[in-house]
Coordinates of C-alpha atoms in Angstrom, one line a residue:
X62 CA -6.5 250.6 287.2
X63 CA -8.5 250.4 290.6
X64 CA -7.2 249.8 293.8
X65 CA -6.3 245.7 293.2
X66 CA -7.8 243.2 294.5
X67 CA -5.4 240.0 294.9
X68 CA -6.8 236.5 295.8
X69 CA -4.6 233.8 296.6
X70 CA -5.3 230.2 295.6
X71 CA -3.5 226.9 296.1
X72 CA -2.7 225.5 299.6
X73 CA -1.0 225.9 302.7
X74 CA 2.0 227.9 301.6
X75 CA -0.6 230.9 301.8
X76 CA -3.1 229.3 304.0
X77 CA -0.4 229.1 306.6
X78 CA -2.7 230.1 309.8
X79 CA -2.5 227.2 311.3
X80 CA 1.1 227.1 311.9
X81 CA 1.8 230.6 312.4
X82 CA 0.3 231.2 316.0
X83 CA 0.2 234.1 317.4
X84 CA 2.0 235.4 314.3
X85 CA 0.5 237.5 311.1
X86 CA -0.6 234.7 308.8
X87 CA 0.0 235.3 304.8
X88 CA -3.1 236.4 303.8
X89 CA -2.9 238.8 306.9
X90 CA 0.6 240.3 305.7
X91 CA -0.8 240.5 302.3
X92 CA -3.7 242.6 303.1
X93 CA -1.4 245.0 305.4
X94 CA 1.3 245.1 302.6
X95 CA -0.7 246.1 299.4
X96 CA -1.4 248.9 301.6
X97 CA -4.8 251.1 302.0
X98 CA -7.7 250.9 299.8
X99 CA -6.1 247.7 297.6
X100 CA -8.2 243.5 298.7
X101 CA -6.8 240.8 299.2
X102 CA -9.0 237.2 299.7
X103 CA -7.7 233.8 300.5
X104 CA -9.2 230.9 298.6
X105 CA -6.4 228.8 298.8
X106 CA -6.9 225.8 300.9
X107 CA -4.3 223.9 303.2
X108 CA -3.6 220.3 301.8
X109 CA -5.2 220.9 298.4
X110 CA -3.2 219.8 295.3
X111 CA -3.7 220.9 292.0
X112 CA -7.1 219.4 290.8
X113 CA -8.5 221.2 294.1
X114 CA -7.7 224.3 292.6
X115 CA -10.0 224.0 289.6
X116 CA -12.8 224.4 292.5
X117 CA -11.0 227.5 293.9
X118 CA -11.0 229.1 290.4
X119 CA -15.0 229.1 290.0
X120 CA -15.2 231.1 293.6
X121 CA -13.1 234.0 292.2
X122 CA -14.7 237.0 293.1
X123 CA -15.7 239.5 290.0
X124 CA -13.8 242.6 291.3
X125 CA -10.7 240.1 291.4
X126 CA -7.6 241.9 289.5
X127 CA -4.8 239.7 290.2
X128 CA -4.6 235.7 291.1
X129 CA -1.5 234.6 292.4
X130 CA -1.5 230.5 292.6
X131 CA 1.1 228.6 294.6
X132 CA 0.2 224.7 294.1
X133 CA 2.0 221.4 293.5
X134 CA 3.6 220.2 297.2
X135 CA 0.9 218.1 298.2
X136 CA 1.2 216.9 294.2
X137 CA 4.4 215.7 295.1
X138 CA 3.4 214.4 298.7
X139 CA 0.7 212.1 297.4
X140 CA 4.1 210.5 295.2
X141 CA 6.7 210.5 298.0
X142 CA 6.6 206.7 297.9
X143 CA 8.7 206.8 295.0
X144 CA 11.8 207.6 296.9
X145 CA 11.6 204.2 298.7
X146 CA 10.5 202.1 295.7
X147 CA 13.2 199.1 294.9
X148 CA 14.3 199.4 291.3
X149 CA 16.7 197.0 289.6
X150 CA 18.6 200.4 287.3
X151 CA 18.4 203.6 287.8
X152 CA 16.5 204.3 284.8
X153 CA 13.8 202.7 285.9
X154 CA 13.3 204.8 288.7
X155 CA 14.0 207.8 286.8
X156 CA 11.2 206.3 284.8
X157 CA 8.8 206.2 287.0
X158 CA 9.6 210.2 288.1
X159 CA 9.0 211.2 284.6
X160 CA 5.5 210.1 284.5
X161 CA 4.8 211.4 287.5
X162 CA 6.1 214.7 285.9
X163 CA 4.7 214.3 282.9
X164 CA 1.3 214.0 284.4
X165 CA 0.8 216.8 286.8
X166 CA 2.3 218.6 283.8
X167 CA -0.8 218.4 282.2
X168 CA -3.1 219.0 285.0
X169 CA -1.1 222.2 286.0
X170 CA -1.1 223.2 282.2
X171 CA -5.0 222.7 282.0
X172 CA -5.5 224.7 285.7
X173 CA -3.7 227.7 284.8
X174 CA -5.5 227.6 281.7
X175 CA -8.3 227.7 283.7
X176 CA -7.0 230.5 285.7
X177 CA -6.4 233.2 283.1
X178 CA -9.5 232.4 281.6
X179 CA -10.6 234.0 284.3
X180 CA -8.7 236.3 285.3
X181 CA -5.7 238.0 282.9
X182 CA -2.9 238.8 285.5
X183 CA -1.6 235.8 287.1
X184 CA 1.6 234.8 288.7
X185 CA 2.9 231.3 290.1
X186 CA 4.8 230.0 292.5
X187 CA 7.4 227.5 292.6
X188 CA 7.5 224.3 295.7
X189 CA 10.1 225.7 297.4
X190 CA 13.0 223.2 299.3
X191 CA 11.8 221.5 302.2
X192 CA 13.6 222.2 305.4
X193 CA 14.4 218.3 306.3
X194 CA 16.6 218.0 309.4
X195 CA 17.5 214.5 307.9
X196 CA 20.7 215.5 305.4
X197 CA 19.9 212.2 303.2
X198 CA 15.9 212.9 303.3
X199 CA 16.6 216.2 302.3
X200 CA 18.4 216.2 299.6
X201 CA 16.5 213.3 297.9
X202 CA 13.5 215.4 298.1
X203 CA 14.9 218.7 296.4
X204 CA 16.1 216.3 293.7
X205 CA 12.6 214.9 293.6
X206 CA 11.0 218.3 293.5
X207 CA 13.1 219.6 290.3
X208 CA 10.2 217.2 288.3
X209 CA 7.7 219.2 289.6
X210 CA 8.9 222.5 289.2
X211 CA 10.5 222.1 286.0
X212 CA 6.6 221.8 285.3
X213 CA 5.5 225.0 286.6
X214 CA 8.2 226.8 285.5
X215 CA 7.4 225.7 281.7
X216 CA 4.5 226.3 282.2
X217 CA 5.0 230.3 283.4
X218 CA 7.1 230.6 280.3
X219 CA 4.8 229.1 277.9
X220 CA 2.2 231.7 279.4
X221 CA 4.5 234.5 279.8
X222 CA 3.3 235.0 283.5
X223 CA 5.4 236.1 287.0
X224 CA 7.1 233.7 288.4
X225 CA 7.5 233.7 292.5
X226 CA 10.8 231.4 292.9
X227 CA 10.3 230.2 296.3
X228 CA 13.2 227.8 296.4
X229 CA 15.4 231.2 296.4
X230 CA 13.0 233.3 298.5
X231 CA 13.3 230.6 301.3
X232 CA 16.8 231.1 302.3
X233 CA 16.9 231.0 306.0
X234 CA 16.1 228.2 308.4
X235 CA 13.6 231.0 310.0
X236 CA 11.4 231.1 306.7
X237 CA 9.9 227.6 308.4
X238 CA 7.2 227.1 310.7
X239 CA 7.6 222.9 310.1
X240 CA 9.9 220.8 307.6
X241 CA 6.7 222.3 304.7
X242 CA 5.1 224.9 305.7
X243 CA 6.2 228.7 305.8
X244 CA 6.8 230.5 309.1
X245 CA 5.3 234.1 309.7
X246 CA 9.0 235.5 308.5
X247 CA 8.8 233.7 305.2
X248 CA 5.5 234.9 304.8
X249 CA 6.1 238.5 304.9
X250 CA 9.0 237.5 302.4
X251 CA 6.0 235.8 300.3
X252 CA 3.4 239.3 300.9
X253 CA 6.3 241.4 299.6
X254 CA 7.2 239.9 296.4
X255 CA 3.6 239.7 295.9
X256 CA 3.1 243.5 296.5
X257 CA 6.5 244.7 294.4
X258 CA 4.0 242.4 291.3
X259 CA 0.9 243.8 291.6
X260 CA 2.6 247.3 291.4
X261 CA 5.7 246.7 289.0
X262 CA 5.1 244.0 286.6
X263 CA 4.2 244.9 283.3
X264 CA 1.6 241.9 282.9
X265 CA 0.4 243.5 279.4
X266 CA 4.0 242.4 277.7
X267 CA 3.5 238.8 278.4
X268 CA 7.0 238.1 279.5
X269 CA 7.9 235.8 282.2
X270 CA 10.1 237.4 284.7
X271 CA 11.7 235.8 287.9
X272 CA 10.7 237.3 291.5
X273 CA 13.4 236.0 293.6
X274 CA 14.3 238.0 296.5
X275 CA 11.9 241.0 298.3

């Protein structure tokens, strides 16, 4: 294979300038990761959500070998007045979660079908915890976010793509620029699990494998 070129597509979890600094951004620590000779672009956008990403896809450059699409926080965002709704059970507001769920199922489905239409090595990225100083808001909101990435995780499966878990990458307090969005640290931890795919994941066998640590 030529020397890959890598775009990244989604939102601010790669397009992370912004709240960085001074500090190497993702697609920066990308680039100087993959090493000499080997691309990387940034089409991901900061606040997109998923259907954004359908526009994303139809910029892919042709020489593009590998897509790597991390998308589905600001999915979850637009629904965060579900934790304050007043339900009479608990099923009802367990209720309303699932079709949340069940809905950006389908449109996450349909946009990484999209994806490797276009492009045949792909991997995805989980919505990794949040890093609320609030112990209550916290901890409502990684609940919350197990309907989402129960999602894209059956979705990597059923496609027998990579899968970047970012929940488990993001261990540190230091991986965090702001309560959402990843810190220059956290993005080095992102640029290196993305360089240890391009080079050692055997995308031909169609097998989902976990990327969880650099």
């Amino acid at each position: 294979m030529d020397k890959p070129h890598v775009v990244l597509l989604g939102d601010s979890i790669f397009d992370n300038e912004p709240y960085v600094g001074e500090q190497p951004c993702v697609i920066e620590q990308v680039k100087q990761t993959l090493g000499t000779g080997a691309r990387a672009t940034l089409l991901a956008v900061d606040g997109s959500v998923t259907d954004d990403v359908f526009v994303q896809i139809k910029r892919i450059p042709a020489t593009t070998t590998h897509a790597i699409i991390s998308s589905g926080g600001n999915d979850a965002l637009g629904h965060q007045d579900v934790l304050t709704r007043k339900v009479d059970v608990a099923a009802q507001a367990f209720h309303q979660l699932y079709q949340i769920q069940s809905d950006f199922g389908k449109k996450y489905k349909a946009m990484l079908d999209a994806l490797l239409a276009k492009v045949p090595r792909v991997a995805v990225c989980t919505i990794y915890d949040p890093n609320f100083p609030e112990v209550l808001r916290q901890q409502v909101s990684i609940a919350a976010l197990a309907a989402f990435n129960d999602q894209i995780t059956r979705a990597a499966f059923a496609q027998g793509v990579p899968l970047i878990d970012l929940r488990l990458l993001f261990s540190s307090r230091d991986d965090y620029a702001n309560p959402i969005e990843p810190s220059s640290k956290g993005g080095q931890k992102i640029a290196q699990v993305i360089a240890k795919i391009v080079d050692q994941h055997d995308f031909a066998a169609k097998q989902t494998r976990i990327y969880d640590r650099t």
